[in-house]
């Protein structure tokens, strides 16, 4: 979306599984309709999230058989078609690049592979600030410390920590109100204790084994960050 804003282009985002249908031929029709919509909105950036779900290697059991092959063929045809006018740009995101059909990443199609690493300290600070910008924080909350303690967390992991801390604060307020205790506005804050409890329950969604796989894939493909 940020790229679309920079390019002053329209933006269409779709998750791969949303295009899949149990009815014969409907998945391919969904792909055609999506690209037609992108062409009508040109200049446009068309973004496929979880693209591995609809672009698995053809001729393999993991590709979903003939139905999966037809979807991949339709996607390839449409990508080749938008390349003629150069006013529709196709982007895709996946955490399983090894599961993509090789033809999808062939030159002239999705040929620019970019590895997006887990957020560093500065990025984690920015993500935390974005998540709590509208939430009242107690003076004892240090986002700097939270960023230090969450090395290896993804953006989604950090969002979960903030949301969990917020829910804990809300539950505490509800419990006080139910007990008949007066609660002032100054008490309606997310405290360090709430974040401590949230961090205890937090988990990293990307394991060290997965990071090793990404590193090996990057080295094999010569992909830069």
C-alpha angles and dihedrals in degrees: 000000000000089000090052090051091050091049093042089234134138117260130218119182126187135169112232096235090056089070095054121099135179091224120093113261095359095106091055089046090053090053092050092048091050093053091045088055091050092050091049090052095046131181082057142148113218112201124195114197115198089012090170088074092067102027105054119149112286120239094030132106090240090060093067097250123262093342091056091047091053092052092051091048090051092049091050091049092050094046090051089049097053090048090070097067096034092214099105117064120197122210129177136190129203140155089208106059089158088065095062124105106254091232090064092063095040117127111282093031125059090335101143107083115191125184114217108201128206112281117277123221095280091047092048089052090052092048092049092049091050091051097049100033091110097036125093109240126198117240090249093064114104114190087186090062092045090052090051092051096047101063107150094028120129124225090260091051091053091047090053091052092052094045092048092050089050092051091049090053091049092049090050091053091048091050091052092048091048090052090053094247116148112244119199125203090252089061094052095087139114106251135199089257090059091052091046090055091045092051092050090058094041124107136189111249093200113064126209089248091057091049089053090052091051090049092051091047091050091051092048093049097036092237120168127207 
